[in-house]
Tab-separated table of C-alpha atoms in Angstrom:
chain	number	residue	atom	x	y	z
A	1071	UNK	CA	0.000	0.000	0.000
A	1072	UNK	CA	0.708	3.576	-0.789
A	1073	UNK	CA	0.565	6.236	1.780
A	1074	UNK	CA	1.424	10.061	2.270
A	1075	UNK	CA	4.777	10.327	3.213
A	1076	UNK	CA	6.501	7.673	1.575
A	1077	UNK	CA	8.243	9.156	-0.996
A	1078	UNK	CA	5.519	12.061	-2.332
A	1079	UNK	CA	6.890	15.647	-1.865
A	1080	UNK	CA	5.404	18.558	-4.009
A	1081	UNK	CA	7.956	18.020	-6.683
A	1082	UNK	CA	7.450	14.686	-6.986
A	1083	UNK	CA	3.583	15.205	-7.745
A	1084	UNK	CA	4.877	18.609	-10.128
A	1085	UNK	CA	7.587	16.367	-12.138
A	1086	UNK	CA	4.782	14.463	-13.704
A	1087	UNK	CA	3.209	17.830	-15.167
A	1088	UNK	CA	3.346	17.747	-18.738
A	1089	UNK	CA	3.914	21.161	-19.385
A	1090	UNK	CA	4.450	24.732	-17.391
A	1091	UNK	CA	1.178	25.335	-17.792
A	1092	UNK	CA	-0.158	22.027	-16.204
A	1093	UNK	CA	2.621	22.728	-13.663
A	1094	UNK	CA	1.087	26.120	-12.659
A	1095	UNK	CA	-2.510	25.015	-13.065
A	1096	UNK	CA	-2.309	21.800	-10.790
A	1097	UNK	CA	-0.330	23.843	-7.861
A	1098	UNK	CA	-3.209	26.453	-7.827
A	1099	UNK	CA	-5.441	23.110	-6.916
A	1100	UNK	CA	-3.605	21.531	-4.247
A	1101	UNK	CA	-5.796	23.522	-1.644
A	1102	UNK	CA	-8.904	22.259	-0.422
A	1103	UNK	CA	-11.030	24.741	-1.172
A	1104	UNK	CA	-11.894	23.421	-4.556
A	1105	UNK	CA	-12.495	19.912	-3.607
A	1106	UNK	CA	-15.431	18.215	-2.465
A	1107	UNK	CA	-16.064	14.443	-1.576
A	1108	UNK	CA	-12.264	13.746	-0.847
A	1109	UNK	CA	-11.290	10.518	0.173
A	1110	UNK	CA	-8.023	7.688	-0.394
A	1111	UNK	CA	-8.465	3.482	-0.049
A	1112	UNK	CA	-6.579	1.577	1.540
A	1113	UNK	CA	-5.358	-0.098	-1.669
A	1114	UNK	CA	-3.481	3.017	-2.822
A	1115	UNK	CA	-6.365	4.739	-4.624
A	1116	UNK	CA	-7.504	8.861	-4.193
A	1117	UNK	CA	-10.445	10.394	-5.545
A	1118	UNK	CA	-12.305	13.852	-5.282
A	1119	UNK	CA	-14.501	16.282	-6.930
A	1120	UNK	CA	-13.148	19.485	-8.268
A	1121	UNK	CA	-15.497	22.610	-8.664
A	1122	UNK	CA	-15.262	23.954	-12.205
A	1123	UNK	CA	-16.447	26.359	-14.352
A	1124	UNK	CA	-19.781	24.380	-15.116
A	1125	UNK	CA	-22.676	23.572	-12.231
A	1126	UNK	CA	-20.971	19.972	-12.571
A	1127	UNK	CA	-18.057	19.169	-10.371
A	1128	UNK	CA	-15.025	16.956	-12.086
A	1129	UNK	CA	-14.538	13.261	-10.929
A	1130	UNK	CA	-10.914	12.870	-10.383
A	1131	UNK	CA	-9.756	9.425	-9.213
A	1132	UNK	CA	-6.031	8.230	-9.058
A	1133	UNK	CA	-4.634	4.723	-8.652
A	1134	UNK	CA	-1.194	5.179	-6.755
A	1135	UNK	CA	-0.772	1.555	-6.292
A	1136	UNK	CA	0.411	1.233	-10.108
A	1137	UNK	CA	3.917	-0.092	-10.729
A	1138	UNK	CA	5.221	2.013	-12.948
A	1139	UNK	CA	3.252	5.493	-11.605
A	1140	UNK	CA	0.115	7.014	-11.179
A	1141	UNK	CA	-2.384	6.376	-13.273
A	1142	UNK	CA	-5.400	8.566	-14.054
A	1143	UNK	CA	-8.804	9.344	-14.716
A	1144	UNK	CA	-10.791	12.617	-14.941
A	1145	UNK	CA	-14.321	13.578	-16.193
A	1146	UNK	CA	-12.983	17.067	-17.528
A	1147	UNK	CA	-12.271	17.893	-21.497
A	1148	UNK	CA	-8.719	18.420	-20.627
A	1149	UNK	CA	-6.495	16.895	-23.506
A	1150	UNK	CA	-3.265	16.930	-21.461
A	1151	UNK	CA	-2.366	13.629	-19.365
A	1152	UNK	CA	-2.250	13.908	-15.966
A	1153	UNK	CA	-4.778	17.130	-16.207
A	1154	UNK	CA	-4.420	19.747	-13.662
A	1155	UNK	CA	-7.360	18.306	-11.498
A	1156	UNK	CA	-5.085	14.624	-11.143
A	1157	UNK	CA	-2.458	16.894	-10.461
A	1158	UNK	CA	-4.143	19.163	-7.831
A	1159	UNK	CA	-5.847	16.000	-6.198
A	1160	UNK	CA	-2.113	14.746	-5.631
A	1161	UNK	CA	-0.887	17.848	-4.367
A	1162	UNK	CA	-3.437	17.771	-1.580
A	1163	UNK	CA	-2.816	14.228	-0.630
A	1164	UNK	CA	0.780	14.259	-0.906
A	1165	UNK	CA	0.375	18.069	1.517
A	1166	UNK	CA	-1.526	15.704	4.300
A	1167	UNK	CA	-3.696	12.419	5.027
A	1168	UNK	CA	-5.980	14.742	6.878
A	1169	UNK	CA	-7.623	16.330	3.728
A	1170	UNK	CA	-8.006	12.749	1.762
A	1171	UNK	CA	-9.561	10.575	4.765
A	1172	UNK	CA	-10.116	7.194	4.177
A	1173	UNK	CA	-13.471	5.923	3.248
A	1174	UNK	CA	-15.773	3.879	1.359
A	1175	UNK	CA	-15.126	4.560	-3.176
A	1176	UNK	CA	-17.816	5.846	-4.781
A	1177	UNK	CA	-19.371	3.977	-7.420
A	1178	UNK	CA	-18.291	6.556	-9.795
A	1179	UNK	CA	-14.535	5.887	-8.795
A	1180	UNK	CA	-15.295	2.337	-7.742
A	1181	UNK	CA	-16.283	1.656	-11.375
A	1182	UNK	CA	-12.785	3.159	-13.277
A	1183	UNK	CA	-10.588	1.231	-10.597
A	1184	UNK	CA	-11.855	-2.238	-10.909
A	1185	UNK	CA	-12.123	-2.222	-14.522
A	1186	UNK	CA	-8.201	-0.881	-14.853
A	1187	UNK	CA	-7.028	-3.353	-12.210
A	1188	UNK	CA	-9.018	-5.826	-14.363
A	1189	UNK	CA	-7.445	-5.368	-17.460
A	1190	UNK	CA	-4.447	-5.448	-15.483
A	1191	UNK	CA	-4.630	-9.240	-14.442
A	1192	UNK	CA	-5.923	-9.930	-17.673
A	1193	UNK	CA	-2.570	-8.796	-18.856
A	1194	UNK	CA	-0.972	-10.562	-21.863
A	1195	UNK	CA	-3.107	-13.921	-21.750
A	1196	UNK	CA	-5.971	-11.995	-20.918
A	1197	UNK	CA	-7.560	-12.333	-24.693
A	1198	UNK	CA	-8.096	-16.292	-24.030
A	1199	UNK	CA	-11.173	-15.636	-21.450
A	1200	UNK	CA	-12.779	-13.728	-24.907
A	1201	UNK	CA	-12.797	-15.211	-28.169
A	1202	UNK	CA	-8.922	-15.975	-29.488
A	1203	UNK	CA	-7.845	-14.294	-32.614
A	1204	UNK	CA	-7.089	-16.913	-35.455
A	1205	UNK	CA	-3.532	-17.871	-36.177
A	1206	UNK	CA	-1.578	-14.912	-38.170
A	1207	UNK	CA	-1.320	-15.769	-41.970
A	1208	UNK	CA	2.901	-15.824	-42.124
A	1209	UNK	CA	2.824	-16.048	-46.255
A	1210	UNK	CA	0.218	-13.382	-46.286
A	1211	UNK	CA	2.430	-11.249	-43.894
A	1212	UNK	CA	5.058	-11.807	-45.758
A	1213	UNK	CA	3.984	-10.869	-48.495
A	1214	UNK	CA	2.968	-7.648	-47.473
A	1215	UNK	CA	6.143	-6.889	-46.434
A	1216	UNK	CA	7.255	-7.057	-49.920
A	1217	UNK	CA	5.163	-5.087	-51.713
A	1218	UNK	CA	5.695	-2.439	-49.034
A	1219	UNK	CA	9.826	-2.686	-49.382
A	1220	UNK	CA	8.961	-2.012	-53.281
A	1221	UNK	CA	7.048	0.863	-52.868
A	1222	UNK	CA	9.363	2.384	-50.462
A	1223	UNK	CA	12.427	1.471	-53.225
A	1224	UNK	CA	10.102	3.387	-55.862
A	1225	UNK	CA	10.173	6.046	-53.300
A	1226	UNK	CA	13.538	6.126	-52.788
A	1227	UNK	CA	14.542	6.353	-56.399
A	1228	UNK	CA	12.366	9.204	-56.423
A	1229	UNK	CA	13.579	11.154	-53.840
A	1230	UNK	CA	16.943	10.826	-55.299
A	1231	UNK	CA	16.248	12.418	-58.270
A	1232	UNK	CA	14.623	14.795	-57.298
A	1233	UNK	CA	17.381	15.834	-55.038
A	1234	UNK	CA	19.845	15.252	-58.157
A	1235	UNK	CA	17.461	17.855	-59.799
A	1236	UNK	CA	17.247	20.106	-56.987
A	1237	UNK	CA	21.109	20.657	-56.998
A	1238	UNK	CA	21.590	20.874	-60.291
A	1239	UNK	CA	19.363	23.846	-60.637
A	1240	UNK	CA	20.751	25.198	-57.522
A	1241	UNK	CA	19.820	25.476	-53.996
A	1242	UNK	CA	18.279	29.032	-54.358
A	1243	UNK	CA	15.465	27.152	-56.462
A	1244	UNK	CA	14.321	25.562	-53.211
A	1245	UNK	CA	13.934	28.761	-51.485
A	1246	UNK	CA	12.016	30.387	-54.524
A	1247	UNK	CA	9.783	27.650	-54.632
A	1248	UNK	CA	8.924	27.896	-50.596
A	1249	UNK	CA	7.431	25.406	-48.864
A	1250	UNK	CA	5.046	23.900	-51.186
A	1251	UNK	CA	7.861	21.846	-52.943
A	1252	UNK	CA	8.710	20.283	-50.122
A	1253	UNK	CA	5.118	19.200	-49.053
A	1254	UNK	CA	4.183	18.073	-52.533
A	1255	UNK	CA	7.820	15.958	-52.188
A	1256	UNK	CA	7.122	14.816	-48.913
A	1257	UNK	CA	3.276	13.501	-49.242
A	1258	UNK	CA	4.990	11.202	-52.796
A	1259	UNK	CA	6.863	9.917	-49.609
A	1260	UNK	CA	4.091	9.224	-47.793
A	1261	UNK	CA	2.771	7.523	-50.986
A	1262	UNK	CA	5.407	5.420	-50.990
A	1263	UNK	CA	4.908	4.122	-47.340
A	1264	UNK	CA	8.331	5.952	-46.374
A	1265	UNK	CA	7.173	8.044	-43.599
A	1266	UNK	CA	10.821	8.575	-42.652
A	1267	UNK	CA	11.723	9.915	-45.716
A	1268	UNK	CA	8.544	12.484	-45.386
A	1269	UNK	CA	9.140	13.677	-41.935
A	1270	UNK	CA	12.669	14.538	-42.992
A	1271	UNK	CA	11.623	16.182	-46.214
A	1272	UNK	CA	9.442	18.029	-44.227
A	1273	UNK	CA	12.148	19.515	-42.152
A	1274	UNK	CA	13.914	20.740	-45.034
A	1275	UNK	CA	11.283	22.793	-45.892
A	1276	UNK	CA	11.900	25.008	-42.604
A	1277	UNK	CA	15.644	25.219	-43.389
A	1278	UNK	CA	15.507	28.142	-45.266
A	1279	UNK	CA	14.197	30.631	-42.763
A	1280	UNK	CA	16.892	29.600	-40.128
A	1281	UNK	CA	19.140	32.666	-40.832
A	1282	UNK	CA	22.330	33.269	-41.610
A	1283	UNK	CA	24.508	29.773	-42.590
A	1284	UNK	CA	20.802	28.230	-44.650
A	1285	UNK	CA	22.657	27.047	-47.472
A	1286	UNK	CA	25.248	25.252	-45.751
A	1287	UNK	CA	22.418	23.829	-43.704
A	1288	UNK	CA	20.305	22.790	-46.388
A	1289	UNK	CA	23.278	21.090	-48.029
A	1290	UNK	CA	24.158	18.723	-44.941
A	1291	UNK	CA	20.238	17.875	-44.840
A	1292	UNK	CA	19.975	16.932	-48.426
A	1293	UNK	CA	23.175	14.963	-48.315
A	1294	UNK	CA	21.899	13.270	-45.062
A	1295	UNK	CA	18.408	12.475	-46.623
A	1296	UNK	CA	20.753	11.262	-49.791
A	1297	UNK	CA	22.292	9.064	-47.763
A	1298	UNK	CA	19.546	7.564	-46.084
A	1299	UNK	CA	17.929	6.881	-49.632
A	1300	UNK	CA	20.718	4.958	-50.620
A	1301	UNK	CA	21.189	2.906	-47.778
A	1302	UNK	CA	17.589	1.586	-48.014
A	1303	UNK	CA	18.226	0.806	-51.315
A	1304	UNK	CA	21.230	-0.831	-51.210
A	1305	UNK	CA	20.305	-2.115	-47.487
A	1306	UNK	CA	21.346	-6.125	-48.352
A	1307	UNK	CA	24.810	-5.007	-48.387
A	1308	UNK	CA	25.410	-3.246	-44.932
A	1309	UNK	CA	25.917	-4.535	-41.485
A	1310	UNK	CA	22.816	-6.500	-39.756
A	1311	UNK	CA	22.938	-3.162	-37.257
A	1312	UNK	CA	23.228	-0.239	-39.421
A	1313	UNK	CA	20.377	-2.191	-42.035
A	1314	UNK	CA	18.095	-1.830	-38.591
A	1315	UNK	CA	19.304	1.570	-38.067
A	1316	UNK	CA	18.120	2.350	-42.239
A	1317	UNK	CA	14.926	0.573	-41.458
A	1318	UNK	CA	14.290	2.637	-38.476
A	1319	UNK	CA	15.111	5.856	-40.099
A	1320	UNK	CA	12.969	5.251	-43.277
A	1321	UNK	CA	10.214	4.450	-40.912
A	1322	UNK	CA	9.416	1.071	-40.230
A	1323	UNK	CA	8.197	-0.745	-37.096
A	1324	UNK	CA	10.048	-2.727	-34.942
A	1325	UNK	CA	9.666	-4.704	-32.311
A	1326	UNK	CA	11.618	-4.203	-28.620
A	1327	UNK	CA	13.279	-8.014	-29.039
A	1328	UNK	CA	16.263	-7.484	-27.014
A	1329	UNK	CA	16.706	-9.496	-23.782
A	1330	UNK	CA	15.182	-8.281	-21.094
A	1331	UNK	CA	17.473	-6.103	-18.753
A	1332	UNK	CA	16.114	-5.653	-15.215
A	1333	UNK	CA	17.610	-2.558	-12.929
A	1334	UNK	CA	16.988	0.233	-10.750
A	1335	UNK	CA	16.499	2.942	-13.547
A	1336	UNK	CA	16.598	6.539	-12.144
A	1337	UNK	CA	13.913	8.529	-14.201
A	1338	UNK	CA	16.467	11.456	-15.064
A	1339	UNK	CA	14.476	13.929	-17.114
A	1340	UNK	CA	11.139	13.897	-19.168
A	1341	UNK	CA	10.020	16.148	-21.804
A	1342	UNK	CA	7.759	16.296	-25.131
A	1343	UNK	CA	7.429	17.386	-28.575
A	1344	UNK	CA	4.364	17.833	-30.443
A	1345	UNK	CA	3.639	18.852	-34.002
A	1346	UNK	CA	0.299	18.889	-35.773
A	1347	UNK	CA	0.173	15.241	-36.035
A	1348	UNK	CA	1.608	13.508	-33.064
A	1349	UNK	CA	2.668	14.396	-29.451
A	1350	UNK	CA	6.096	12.462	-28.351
A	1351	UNK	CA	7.028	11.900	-24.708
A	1352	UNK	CA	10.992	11.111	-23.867
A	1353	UNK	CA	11.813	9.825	-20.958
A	1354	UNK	CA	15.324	9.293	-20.131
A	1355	UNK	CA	16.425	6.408	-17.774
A	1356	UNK	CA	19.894	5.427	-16.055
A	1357	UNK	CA	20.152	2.238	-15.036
A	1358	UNK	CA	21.939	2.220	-11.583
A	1359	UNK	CA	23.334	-1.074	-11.881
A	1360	UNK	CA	24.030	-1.593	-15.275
A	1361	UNK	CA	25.195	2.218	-15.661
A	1362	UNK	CA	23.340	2.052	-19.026
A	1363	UNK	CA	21.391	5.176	-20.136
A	1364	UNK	CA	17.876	4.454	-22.302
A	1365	UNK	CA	15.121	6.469	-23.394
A	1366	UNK	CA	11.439	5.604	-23.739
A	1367	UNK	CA	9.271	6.842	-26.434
A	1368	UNK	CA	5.184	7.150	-26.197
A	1369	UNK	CA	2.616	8.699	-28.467
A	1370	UNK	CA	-0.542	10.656	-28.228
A	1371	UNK	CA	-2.303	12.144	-30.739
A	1372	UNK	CA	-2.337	15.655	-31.789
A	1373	UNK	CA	-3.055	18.322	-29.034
A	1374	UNK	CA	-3.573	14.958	-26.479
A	1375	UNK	CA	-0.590	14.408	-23.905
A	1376	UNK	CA	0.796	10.164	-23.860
A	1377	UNK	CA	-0.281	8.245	-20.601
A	1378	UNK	CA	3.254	7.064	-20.018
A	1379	UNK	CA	4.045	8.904	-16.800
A	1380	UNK	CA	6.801	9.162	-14.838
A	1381	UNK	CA	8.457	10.871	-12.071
A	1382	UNK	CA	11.931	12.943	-11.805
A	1383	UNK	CA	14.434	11.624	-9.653
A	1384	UNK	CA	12.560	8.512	-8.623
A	1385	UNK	CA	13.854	5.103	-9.460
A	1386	UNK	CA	11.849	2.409	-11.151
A	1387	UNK	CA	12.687	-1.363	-10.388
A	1388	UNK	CA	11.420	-2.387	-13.730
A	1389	UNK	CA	12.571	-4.380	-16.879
A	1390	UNK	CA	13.549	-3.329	-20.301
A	1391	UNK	CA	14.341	-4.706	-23.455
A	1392	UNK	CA	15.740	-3.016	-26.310
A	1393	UNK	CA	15.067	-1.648	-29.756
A	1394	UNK	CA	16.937	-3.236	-33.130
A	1395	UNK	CA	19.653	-1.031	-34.337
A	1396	UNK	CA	23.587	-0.065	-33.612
A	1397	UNK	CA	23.698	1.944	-30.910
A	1398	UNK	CA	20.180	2.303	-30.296
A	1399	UNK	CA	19.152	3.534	-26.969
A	1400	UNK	CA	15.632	2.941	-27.392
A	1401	UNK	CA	13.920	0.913	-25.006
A	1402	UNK	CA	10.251	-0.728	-23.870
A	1403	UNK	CA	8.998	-1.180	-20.565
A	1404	UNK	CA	8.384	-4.433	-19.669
A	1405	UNK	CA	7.544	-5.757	-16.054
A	1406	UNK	CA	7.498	-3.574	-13.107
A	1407	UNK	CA	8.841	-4.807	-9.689
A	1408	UNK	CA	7.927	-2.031	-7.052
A	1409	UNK	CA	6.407	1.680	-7.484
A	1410	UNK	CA	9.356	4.307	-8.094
A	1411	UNK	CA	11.000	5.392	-5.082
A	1412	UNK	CA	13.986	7.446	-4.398
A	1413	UNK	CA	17.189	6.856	-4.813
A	1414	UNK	CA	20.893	8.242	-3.922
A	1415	UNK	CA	22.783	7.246	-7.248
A	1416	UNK	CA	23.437	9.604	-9.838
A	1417	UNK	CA	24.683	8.676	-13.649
A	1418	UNK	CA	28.716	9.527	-13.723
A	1419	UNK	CA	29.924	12.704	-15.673
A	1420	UNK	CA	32.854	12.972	-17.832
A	1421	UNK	CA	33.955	16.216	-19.698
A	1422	UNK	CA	32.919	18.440	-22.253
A	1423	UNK	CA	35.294	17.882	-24.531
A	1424	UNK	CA	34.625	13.909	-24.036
A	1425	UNK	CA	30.938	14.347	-24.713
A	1426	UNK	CA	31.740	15.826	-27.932
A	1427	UNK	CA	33.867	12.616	-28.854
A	1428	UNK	CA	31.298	10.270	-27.703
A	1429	UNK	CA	28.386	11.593	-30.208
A	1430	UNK	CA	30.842	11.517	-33.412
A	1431	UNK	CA	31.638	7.630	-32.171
A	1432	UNK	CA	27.669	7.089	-32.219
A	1433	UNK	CA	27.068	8.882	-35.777
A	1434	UNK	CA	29.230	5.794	-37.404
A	1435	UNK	CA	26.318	3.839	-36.209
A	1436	UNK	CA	23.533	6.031	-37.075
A	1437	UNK	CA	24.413	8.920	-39.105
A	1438	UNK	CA	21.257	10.602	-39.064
A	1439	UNK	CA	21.180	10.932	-35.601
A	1440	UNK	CA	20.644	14.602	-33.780
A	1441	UNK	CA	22.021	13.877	-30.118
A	1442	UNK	CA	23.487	11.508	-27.614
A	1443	UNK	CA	22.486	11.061	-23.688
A	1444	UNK	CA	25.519	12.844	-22.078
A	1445	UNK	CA	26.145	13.980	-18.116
A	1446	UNK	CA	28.599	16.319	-17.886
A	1447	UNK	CA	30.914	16.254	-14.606
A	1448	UNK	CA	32.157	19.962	-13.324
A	1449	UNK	CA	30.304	22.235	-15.560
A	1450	UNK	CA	29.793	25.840	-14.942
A	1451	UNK	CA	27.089	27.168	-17.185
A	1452	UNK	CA	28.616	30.645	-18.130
A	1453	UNK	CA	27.585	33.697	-20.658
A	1454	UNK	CA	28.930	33.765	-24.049
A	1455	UNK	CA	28.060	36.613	-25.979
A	1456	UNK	CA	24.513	36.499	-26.869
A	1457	UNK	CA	24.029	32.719	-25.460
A	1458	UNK	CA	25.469	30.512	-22.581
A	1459	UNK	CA	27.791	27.573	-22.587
A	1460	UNK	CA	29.391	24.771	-19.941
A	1461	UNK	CA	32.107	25.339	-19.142
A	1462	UNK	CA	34.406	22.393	-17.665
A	1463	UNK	CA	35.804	23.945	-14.027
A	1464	UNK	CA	39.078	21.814	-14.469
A	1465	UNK	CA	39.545	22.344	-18.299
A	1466	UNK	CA	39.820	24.720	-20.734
A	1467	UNK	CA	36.803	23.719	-23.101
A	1468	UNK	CA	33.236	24.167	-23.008
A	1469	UNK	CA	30.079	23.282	-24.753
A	1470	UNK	CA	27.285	26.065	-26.013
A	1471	UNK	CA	24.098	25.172	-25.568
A	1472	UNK	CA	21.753	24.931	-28.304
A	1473	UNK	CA	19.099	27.951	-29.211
A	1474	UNK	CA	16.023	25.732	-27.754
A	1475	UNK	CA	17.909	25.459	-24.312
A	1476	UNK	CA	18.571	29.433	-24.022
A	1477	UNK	CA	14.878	29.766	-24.684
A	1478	UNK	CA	13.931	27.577	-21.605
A	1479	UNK	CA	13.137	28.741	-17.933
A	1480	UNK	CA	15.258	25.623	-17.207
A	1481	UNK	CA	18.554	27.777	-17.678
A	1482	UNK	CA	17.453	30.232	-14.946
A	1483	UNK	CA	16.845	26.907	-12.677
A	1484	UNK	CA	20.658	25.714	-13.789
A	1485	UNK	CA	22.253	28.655	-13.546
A	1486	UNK	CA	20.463	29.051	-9.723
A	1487	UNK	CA	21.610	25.949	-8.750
A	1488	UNK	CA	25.165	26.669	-9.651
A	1489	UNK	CA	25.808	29.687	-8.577
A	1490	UNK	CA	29.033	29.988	-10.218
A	1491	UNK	CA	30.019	26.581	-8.810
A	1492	UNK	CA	30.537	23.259	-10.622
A	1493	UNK	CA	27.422	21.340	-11.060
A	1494	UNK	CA	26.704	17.455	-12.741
A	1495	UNK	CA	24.265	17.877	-15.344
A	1496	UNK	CA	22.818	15.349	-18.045
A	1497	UNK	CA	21.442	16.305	-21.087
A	1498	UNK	CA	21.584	16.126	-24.943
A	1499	UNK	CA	24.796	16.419	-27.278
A	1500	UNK	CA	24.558	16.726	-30.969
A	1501	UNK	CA	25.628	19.056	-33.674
A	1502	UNK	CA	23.986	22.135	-32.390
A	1503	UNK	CA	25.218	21.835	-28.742
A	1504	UNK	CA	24.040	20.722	-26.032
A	1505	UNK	CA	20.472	20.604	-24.290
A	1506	UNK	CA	20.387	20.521	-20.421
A	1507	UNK	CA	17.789	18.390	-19.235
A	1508	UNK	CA	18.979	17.625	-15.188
A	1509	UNK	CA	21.043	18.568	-12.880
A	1510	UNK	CA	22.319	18.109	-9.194
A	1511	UNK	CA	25.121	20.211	-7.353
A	1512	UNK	CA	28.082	19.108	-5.961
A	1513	UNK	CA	27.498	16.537	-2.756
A	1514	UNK	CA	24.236	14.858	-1.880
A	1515	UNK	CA	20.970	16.504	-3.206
A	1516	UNK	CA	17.815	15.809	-5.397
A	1517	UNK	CA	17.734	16.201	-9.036
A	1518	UNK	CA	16.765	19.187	-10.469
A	1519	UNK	CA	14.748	19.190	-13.800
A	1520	UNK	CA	15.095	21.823	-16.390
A	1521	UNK	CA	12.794	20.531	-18.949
């Protein structure tokens, strides 16, 4: 069982906000005030009603108990997961058992919990109390495979020319033509079943407003979507890894087959990205035992935050098994052991000019990739001109960060907790710097997040 106490601080309940805004939103509920019909099991469930805007109250329930983290359900139109009502719910019972006594569940509540916790002992063999699906057709999958691998070779061959065409009447053709020439080029990819190929066309078309530097830029983004062209079409003849690492890129599935790998993995930072099409979580883990570092990837659709929740500076006993690929860091939750708890180990750092080294060793794996999982030992984030860098306290070298990190509140948070001392921080390393997504000071302390 769950209880108050244990593990739940403020920030604990905050690091699973999606965004700022759910940050800000849920701390204005963890007060009473708004809540009505309060109450907590003692099998690790909360549940309340939140006064709204409308003459209905919300129904917020929470099951604590989960494995891996909180899950959630709310009766309000909110598209971001945990809402601000979970949030505010878990403020006030994390603030004191006196405001969430325990009681009786509603039916309302009663209802959501024991049909989660049902699914949940279904689990994977949980489709043989239903009707069984008939045996997969292999030929027939097969098959399919095929005639998808054609139409993504079709697609490939022309993407290349088009490229070849595209340089041969210049770059400056691209940016005449704006935008639309890289839409029309990219839905032909999506045509072809390659929606690797489309997203990265798609990218492209932005690269021409990026200021000063755009043609060089545009260059290295044609050669790298060149490249990636060619090794799907000539994919029999490279390595077993870097043909998974092709696949990958051009956009096709996988599944997480790699043995699984059970540990203590410290949740060090998670963040999203959303376009018009798709919302994607990261969350970064650090194995304590293993000292690997792994990422996990979830979905939700446009404008609609991915359940996969999990909190900042906790550590999950859980298992993981990895994606296909050289070098891939990619990873998929498999069983959890115990709820996420804290934990006193911290990933080790190395320098700045080290971190650089380690992400050109990973491009000979995976040349189209944008950043490797780095912690950085010693740093000092200092000014530089117009932006900020890390610098290494016991070298002369230093990192800049890139332009999305300067934008972030996060730097304030970093540059706080330094104070013009060294700090450990982990983050992101690619081509256009580096991205600071935790951070702890020198000695024993909690992380900080600055995502």
């Amino acid at each position: 069982m769950t209880q108050q106490g244990v593990g739940w601080t403020a920030d604990r309940v905050l690091a699973l906000a999606p965004d700022p805004a759910s940050r800000k939103a849920g701390s204005e509920l963890g007060v009473p005030g708004p809540w009505s019909e309060t109450g907590r099991s003692g099998e690790g469930t909360v549940w309340g009603l939140c006064r709204g805007s409308g003459s209905t109250p919300y129904r917020t329930v929470v099951d604590i108990a989960d494995a891996s983290g909180p899950a959630y359900t709310c009766s309000c139109p909110s598209r971001t997961f945990p809402c601000k009502h979970a949030l505010g719910l878990l403020l006030l019972w994390a603030g004191g058992e006196e405001a969430l006594p325990r009681a009786e569940e509603p039916e309302w509540a009663g209802q959501w919990i024991a049909a989660r916790r049902g699914r949940a002992e279904d689990g994977p063999a949980g489709g043989a109390r239903g009707a069984a699906p008939g045996p997969a057709d292999p030929e027939a999958a097969r098959r399919r495979a095929v005639r998808r691998a054609e139409r993504i070779a079709a697609g490939a061959a022309e993407l290349e020319q088009r490229l070849a065409d595209l340089l041969r009447g210049g770059l400056a053709s691209a940016e005449q033509s704006g935008y639309a020439l890289w839409e029309e080029t990219a839905a032909r990819m999506v045509d072809a079943q390659a929606q690797g190929l489309a997203t990265r066309v798609r990218e492209l078309g932005a690269l021409p407003d990026t200021g000063p530097g755009r043609p060089v830029r545009l260059l290295e983004e044609c050669a790298l979507l060149h490249l990636l062209a060619r090794g799907w079409l000539h994919r029999e003849e490279l390595p077993e890894g870097l043909a998974a690492t092709v696949r990958s890129r051009i956009g096709l599935s996988a599944a997480a087959d790699g043995p699984p790998v059970r540990d203590h993995w410290l949740v060090l930072a998670q963040y999203d990205t959303a376009d018009s099409r798709l919302t994607t979580r990261r969350i970064w883990l650090y194995g304590t035992d293993s000292g690997r570092t792994a990422v996990l990837l979830s979905y939700g659709a446009a404008g609609r935050s991915p359940e996969l929740a999990l909190p900042v500076g906790l550590a999950l006993d859980a298992e993981v098994s990895a994606y296909p690929g050289a070098g891939q860091v990619r990873v998929a939750l498999r069983e959890h052991f115990a709820p996420p708890g804290p934990t006193a180990a911290r990933p080790p750092g190395t320098t700045t000019g080290r971190a650089v080294a380690r992400y050109g060793e990973a491009l000979r794996d995976d040349p189209w990739l944008d950043s490797v999982p780095v912690t950085l030992d010693r740093v000092i984030p200092v000014p530089d001109g117009e932006g900020w860098q890390l610098a290494d306290a016991d070298e002369d070298a230093a990192l800049p960060l890139t332009t999305a990190a300067r934008s972030r509140p996060g730097l304030w948070r970093l540059v706080a907790l330094s104070g013009g001392a060294p700090v450990r921080v982990f983050g992101e390393c690619g081509h256009q710097g580096f991205t600071p997504l935790a951070a702890w000071p020198e000695g024993p302390g909690e992380t900080v997040p600055l995502c």
